[in-house]
Short mmCIF file of C-alpha atoms and ligand atoms in Angstrom, two decimals:
data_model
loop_
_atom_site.label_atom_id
_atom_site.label_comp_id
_atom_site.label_asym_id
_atom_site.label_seq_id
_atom_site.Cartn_x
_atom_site.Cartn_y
_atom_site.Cartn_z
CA UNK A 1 0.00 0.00 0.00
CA UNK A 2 1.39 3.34 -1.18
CA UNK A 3 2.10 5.69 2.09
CA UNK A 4 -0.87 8.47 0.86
CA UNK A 5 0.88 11.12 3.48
CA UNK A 6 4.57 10.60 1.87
CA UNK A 7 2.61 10.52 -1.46
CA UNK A 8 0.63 13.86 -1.17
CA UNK A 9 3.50 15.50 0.58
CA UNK A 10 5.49 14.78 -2.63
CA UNK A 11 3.44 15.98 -5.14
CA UNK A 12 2.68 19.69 -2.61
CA UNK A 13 6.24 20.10 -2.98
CA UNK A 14 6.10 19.45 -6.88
CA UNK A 15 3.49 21.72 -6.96
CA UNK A 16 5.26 24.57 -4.87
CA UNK A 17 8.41 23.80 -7.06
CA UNK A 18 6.58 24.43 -10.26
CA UNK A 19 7.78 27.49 -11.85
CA UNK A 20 5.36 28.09 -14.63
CA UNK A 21 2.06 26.97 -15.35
CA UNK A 22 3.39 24.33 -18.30
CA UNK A 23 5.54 22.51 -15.50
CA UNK A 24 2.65 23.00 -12.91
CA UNK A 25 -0.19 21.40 -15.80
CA UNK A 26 3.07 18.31 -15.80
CA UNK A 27 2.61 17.62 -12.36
CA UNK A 28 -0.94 17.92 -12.51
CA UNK A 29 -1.20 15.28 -15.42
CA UNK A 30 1.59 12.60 -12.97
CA UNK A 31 -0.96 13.13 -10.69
CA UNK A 32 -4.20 13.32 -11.52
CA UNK A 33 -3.64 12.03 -15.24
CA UNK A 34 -5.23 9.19 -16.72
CA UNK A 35 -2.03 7.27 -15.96
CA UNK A 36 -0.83 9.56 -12.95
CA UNK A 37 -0.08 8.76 -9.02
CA UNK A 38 -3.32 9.45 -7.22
CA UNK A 39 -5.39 7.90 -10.08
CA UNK A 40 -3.65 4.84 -9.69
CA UNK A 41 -4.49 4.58 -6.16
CA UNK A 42 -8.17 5.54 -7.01
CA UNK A 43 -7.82 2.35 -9.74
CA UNK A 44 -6.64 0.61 -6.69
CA UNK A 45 -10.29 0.95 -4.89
CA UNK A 46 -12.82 -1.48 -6.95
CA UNK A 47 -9.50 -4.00 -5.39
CA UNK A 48 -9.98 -3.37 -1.66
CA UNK A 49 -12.39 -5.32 0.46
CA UNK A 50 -15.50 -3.65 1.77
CA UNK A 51 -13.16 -2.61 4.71
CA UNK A 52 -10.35 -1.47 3.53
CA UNK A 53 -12.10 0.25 0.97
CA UNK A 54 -14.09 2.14 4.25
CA UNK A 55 -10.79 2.82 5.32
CA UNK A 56 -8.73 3.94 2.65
CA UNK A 57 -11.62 5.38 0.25
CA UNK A 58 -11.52 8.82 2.24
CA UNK A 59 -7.69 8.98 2.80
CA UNK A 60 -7.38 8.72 -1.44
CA UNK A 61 -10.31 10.99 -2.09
CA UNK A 62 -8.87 13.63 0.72
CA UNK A 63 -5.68 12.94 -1.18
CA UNK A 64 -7.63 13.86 -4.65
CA UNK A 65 -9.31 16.89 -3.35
CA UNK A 66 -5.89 18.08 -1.58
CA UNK A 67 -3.68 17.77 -4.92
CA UNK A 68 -7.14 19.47 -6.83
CA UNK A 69 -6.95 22.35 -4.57
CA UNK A 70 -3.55 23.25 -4.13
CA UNK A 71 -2.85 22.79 -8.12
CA UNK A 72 -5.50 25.37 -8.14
CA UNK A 73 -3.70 27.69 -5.24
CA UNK A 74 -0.92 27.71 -7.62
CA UNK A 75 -1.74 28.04 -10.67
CA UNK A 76 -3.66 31.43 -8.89
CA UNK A 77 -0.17 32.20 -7.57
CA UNK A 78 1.50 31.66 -11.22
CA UNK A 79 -1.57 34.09 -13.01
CA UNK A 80 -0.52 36.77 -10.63
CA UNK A 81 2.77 36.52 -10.54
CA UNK A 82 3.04 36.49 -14.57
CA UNK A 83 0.33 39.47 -14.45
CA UNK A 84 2.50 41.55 -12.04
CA UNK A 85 5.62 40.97 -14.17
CA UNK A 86 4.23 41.93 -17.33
CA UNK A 87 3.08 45.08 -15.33
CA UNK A 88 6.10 45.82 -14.26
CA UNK A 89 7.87 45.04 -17.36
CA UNK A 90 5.02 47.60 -19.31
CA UNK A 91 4.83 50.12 -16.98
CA UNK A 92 4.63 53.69 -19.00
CA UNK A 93 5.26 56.51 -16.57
CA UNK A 94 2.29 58.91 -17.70
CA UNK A 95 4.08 62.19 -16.17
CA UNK A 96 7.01 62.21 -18.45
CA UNK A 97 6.26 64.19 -20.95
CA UNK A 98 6.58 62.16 -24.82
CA UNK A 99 9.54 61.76 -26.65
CA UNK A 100 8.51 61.81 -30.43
CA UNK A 101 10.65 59.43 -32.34
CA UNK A 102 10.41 61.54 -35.61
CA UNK A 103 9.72 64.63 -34.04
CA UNK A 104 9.45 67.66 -36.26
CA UNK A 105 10.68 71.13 -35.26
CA UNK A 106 9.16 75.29 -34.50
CA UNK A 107 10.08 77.41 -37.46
CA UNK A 108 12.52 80.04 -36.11
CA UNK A 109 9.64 82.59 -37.19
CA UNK A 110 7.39 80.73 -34.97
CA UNK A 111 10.18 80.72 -32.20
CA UNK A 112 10.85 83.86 -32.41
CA UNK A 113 7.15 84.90 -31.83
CA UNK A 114 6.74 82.69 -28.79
CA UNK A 115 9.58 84.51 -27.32
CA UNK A 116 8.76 88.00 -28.03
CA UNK A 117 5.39 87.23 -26.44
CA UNK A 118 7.20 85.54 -23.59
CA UNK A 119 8.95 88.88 -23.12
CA UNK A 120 5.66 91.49 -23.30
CA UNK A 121 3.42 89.19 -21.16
CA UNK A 122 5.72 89.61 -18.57
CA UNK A 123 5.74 92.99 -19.28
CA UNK A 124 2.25 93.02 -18.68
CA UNK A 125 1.35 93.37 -22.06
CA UNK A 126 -1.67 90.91 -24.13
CA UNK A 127 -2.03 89.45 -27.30
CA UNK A 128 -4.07 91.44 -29.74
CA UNK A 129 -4.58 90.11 -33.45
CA UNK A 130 -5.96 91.27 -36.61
CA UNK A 131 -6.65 90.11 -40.23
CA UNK A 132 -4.46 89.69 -43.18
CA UNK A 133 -6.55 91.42 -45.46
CA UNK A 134 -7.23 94.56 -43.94
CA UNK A 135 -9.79 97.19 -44.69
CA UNK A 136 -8.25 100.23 -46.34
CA UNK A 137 -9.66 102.09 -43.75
CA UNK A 138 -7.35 100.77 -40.73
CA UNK A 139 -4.24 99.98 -42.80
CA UNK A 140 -4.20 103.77 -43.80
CA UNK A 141 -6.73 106.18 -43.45
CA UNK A 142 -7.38 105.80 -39.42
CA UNK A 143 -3.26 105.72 -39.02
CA UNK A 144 -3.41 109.16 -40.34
CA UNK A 145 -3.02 108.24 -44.04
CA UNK A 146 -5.65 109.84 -46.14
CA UNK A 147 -6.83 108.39 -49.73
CA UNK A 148 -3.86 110.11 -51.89
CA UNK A 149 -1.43 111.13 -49.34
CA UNK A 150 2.07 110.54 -50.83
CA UNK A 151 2.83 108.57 -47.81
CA UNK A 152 1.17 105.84 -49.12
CA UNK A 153 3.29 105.51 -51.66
CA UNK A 154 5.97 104.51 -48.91
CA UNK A 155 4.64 101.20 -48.89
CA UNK A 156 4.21 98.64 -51.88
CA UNK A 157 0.75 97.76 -51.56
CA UNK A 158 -0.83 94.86 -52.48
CA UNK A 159 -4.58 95.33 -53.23
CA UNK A 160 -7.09 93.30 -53.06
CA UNK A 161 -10.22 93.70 -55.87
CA UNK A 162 -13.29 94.25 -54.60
CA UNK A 163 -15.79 91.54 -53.29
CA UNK A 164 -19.06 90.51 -52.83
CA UNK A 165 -20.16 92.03 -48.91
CA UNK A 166 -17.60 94.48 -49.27
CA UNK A 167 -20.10 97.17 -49.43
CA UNK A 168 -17.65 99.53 -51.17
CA UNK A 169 -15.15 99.40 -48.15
CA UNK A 170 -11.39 98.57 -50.08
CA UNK A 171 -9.20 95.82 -48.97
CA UNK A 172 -5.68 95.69 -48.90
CA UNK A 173 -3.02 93.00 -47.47
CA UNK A 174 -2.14 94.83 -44.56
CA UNK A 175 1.24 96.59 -45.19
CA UNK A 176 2.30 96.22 -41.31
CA UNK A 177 0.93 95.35 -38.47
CA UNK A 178 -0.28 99.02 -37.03
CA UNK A 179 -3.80 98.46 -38.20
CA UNK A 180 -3.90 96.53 -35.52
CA UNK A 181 -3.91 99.49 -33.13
CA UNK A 182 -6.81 100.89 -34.81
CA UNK A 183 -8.61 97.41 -33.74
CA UNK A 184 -7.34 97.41 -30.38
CA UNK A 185 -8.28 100.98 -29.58
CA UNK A 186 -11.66 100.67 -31.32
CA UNK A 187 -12.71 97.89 -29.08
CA UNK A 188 -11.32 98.86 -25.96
CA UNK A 189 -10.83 101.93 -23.19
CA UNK A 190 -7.37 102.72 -22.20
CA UNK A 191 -5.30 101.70 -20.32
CA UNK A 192 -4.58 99.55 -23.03
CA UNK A 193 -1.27 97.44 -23.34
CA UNK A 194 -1.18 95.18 -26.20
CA UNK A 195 1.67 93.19 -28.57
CA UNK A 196 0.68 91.69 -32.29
CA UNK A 197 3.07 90.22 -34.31
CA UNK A 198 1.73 88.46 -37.41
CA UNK A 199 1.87 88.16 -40.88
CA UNK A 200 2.15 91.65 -42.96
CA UNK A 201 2.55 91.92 -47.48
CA UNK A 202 4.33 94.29 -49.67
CA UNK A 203 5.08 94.13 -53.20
CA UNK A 204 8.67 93.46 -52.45
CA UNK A 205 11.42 90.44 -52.90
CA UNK A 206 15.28 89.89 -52.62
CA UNK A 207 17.84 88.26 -50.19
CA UNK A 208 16.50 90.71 -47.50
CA UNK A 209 13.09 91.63 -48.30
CA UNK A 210 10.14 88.75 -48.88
CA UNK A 211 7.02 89.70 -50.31
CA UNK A 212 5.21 88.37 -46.67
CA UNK A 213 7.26 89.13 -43.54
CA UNK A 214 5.89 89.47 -40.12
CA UNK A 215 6.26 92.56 -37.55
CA UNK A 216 5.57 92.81 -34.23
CA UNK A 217 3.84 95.97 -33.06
CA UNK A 218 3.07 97.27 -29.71
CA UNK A 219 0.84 100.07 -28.46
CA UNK A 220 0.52 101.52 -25.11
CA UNK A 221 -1.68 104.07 -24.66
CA UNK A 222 -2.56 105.31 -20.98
CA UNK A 223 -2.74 108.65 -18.91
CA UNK A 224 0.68 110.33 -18.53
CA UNK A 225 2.06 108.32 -20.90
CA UNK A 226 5.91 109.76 -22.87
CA UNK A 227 8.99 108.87 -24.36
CA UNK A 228 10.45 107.57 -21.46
CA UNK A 229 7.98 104.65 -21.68
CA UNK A 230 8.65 104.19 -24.97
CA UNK A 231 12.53 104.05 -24.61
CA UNK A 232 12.37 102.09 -21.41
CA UNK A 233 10.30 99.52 -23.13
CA UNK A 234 12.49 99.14 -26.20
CA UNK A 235 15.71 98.26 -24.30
CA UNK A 236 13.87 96.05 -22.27
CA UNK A 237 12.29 94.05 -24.94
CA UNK A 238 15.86 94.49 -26.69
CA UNK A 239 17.63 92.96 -23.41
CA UNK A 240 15.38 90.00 -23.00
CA UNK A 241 14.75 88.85 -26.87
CA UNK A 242 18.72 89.24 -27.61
CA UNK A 243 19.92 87.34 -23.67
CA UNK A 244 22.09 89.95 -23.33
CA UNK A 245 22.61 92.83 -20.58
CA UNK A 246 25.05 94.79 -22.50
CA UNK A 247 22.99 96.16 -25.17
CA UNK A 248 23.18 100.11 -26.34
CA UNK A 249 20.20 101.56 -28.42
CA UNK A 250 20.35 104.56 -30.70
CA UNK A 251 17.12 106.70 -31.33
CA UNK A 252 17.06 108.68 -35.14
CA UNK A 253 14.35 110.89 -35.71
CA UNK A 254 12.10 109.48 -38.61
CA UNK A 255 8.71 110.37 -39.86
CA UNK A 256 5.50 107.98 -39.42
CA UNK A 257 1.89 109.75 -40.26
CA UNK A 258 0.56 107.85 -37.09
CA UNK A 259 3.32 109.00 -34.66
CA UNK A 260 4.52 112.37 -33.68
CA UNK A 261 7.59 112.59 -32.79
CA UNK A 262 8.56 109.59 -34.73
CA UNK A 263 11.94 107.43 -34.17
CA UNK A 264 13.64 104.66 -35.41
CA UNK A 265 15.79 102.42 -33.36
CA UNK A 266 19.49 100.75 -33.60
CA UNK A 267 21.26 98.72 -31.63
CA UNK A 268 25.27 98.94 -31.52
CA UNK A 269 26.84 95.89 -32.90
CA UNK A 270 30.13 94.85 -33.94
CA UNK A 271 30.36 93.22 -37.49
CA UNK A 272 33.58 93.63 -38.33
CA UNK A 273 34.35 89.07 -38.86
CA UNK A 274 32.46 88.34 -41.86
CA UNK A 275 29.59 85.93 -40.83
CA UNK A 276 29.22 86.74 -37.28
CA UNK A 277 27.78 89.23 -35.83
CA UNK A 278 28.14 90.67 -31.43
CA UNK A 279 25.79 93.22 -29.85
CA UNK A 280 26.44 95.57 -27.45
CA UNK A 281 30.27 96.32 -29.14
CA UNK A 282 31.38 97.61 -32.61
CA UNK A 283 30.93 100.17 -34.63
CA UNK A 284 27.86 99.68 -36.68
CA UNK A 285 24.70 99.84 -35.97
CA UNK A 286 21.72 97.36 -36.39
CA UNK A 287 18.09 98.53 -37.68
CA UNK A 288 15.36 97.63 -35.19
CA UNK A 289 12.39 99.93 -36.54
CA UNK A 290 9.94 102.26 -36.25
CA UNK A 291 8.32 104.11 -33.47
CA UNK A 292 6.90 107.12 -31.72
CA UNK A 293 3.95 108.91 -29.64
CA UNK A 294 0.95 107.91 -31.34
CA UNK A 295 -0.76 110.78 -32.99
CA UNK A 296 -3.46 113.10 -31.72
CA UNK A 297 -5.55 112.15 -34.87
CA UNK A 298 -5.00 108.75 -34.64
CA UNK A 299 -6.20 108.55 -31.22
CA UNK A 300 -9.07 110.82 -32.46
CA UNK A 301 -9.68 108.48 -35.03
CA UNK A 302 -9.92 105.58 -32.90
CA UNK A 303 -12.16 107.83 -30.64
CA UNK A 304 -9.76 107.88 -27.90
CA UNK A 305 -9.70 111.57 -25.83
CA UNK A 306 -6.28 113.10 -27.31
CA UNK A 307 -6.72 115.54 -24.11
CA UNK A 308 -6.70 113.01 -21.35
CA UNK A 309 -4.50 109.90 -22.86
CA UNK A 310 -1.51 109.70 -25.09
CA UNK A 311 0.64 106.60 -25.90
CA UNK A 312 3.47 105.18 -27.89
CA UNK A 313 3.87 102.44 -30.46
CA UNK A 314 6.61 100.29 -32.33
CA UNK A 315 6.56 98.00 -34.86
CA UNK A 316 9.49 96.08 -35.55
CA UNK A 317 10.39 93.69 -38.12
CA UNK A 318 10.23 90.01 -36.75
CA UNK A 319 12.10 88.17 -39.77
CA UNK A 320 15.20 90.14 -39.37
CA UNK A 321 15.22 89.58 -35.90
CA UNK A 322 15.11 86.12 -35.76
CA UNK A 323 17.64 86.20 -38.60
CA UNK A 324 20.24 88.51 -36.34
CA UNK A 325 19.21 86.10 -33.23
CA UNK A 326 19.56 83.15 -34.91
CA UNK A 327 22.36 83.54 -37.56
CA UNK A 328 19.97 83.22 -40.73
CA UNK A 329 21.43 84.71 -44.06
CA UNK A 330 18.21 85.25 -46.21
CA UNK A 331 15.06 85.77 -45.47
CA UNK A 332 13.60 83.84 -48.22
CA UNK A 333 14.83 79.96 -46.78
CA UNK A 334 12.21 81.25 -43.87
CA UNK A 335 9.38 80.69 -46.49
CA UNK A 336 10.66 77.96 -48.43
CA UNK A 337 9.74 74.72 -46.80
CA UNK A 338 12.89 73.11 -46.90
CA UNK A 339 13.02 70.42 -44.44
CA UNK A 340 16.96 70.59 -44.32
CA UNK A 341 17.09 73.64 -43.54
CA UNK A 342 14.15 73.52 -41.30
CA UNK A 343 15.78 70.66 -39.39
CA UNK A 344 19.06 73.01 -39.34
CA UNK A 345 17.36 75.98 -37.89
CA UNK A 346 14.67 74.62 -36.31
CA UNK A 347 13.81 74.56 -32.28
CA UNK A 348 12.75 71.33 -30.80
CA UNK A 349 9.06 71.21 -30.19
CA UNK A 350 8.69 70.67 -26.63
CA UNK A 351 11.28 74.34 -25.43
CA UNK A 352 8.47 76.36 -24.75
CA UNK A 353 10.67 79.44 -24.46
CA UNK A 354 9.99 81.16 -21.14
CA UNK A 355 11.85 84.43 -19.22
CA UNK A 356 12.70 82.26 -16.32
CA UNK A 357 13.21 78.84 -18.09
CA UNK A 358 15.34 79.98 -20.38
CA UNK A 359 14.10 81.93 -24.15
CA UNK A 360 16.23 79.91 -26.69
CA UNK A 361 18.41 76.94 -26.01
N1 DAH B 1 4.21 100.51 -39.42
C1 DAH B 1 5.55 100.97 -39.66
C2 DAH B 1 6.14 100.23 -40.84
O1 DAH B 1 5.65 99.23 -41.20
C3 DAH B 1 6.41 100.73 -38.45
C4 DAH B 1 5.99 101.56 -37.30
C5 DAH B 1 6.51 102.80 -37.12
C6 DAH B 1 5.07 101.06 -36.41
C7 DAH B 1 6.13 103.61 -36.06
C8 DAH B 1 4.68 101.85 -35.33
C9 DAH B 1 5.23 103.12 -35.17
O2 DAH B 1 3.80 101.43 -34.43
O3 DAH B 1 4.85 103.86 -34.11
O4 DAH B 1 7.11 100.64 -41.37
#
């Protein structure tokens, strides 16, 4: 008679010693198999007399019901243990942020614009935006440029034929981005405090001039407001956008219809190596762009009270900044789509440039 204790304690340690669930299903099938251990002792049974039978029936079916259970137990154990390693083996860490295999890249023009606003919202300044075709109206008239003034001649317009819903107001492609002030100050009260760079058209094309560019303009317009603003303002944004503390600015006077007094910026820079070029040293000097104290009429215009408020605006050209920033030699590869050059001078997509985390790395 086969010991049943030494028997079932054998096959609890096979089963404990069963790694998987293939070796745990092979110690399943020795012993509970057609041909396994505890069957043959079940075979055994129909053998026994009456007595035996009374006496070793429960000790084989015990036997059966212990091997049933703890194959069971394990093969529990096994499901889990295979679950938590595959876990653990697939675990995705949902705060990192994604690393793109093939990950494109920000257009310096697009870079450039992200930092500039960077720079004014810290400055306290918002976001204001316009359209690319532009009525007549706010491109020129309201900026102090009346139908047949010779200062429109100053910029190469592109116009736009009339269309249906016009209702006899003329379209152009906005020249620059100051019609946006007329926008800004028709819908709103000073104090106002606003940046928009964007798109802006002239009939125009060569190494440095592309017939769309961008600008950024800014308008503050507030009680008490004078050229110290303005200035202050200038170097600041000059300081920041160009992560430099040594900068020095030059103001010409210039004429604008919208602004009186009107300026026009420079910055010092040194380009005496061919190919580079250093701010802050040299002997040259670097074009920034237009600016001044907005005019009585345009304020009047936008039916802001000339008597009680006055403000300043700039508008400064965005391409050639970014190409000065950035080392970019003509302005046309910005509009080009070339993915070379793109993957060259472009930013990677997740450096959201920011005054504290850094503007441009
Ligand atoms: N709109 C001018 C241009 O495109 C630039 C400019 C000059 C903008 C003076 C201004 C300003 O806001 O005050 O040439």
């Amino acid at each position: 008679m086969t010991d049943i204790a030494s028997l079932q304690s054998q096959i609890l340690a096979d089963i404990n010693a069963a790694g998987d669930e293939a070796a745990l299903d092979a110690v399943r099938v020795a012993a509970l198999g057609k041909k396994g251990s505890v069957s043959a002792l079940l075979a055994t049974m129909g053998k026994l007399t009456p007595e035996e039978r009374k006496q070793q029936g429960p000790l084989v079916n015990g036997l059966k019901d212990t091997v049933t259970d703890a194959i069971a137990a394990r093969k529990a154990q096994l499901a889990d243990a295979a679950l938590e390693m595959r876990l653990a083996s697939e675990k995705v860490d949902v705060t990192l942020p994604p690393v793109p295999e093939n990950s494109g890249t920000v257009h310096p023009i697009s870079q450039v614009l992200e930092e500039i606003t960077a720079i004014f919202a810290d400055l306290g300044f918002a976001v204001a935006e316009g359209p690319d075709v532009e009525f007549d109206d706010y491109n020129f008239t309201r900026l102090n440029i009346p139908p047949d003034h010779p200062a429109r001649q100053m910029q190469d317009t592109f116009y736009v034929a009339p269309q249906q819903g016009d209702q006899g107001a003329a379209h152009v492609l906005r020249t620059h981005t100051s019609p946006v002030q007329v926008r800004t100050m028709l819908a709103q009260k000073p104090p106002i405090r606003v940046i928009s760079p964007g798109r802006t058209y002239r009939v125009d094309s060569d190494a440095t001039h592309s017939p769309m560019f961008h600008q950024v303009e800014a308008l503050v317009v507030d009680e008490g407001i004078h050229l110290g603003h303005l200035k202050w303002t200038v170097e600041e944004f000059c300081r920041a956008f160009f992560e430099i503390d040594t900068i020095e600015l030059r103001a010409r006077p210039s004429f604008f219809p919208f602004t009186e007094p009107s300026l026009e910026w420079d910055m010092r820079c040194d380009r005496s190596v061919p190919g580079q070029i250093k701010f802050g040293t040299g002997n040259d000097w670097l074009e920034l762009g237009g600016s001044g104290m907005v005019h009585r009429r345009v304020l009047e215009n936008c039916g802001i009270d000339s008597g009680r408020y006055s403000g300043f605006a700039f508008g400064f050209g965005l391409d050639r900044m970014a190409m000065l920033k950035y080392g970019i030699p003509d302005i046309r590869s910005f509009f080009e789509s070339d993915l070379r050059w793109l993957r060259h001078y472009g930013f990677a997509a997740l450096d959201i440039p920011t005054l504290d985390g850094g503007l441009s790395r």
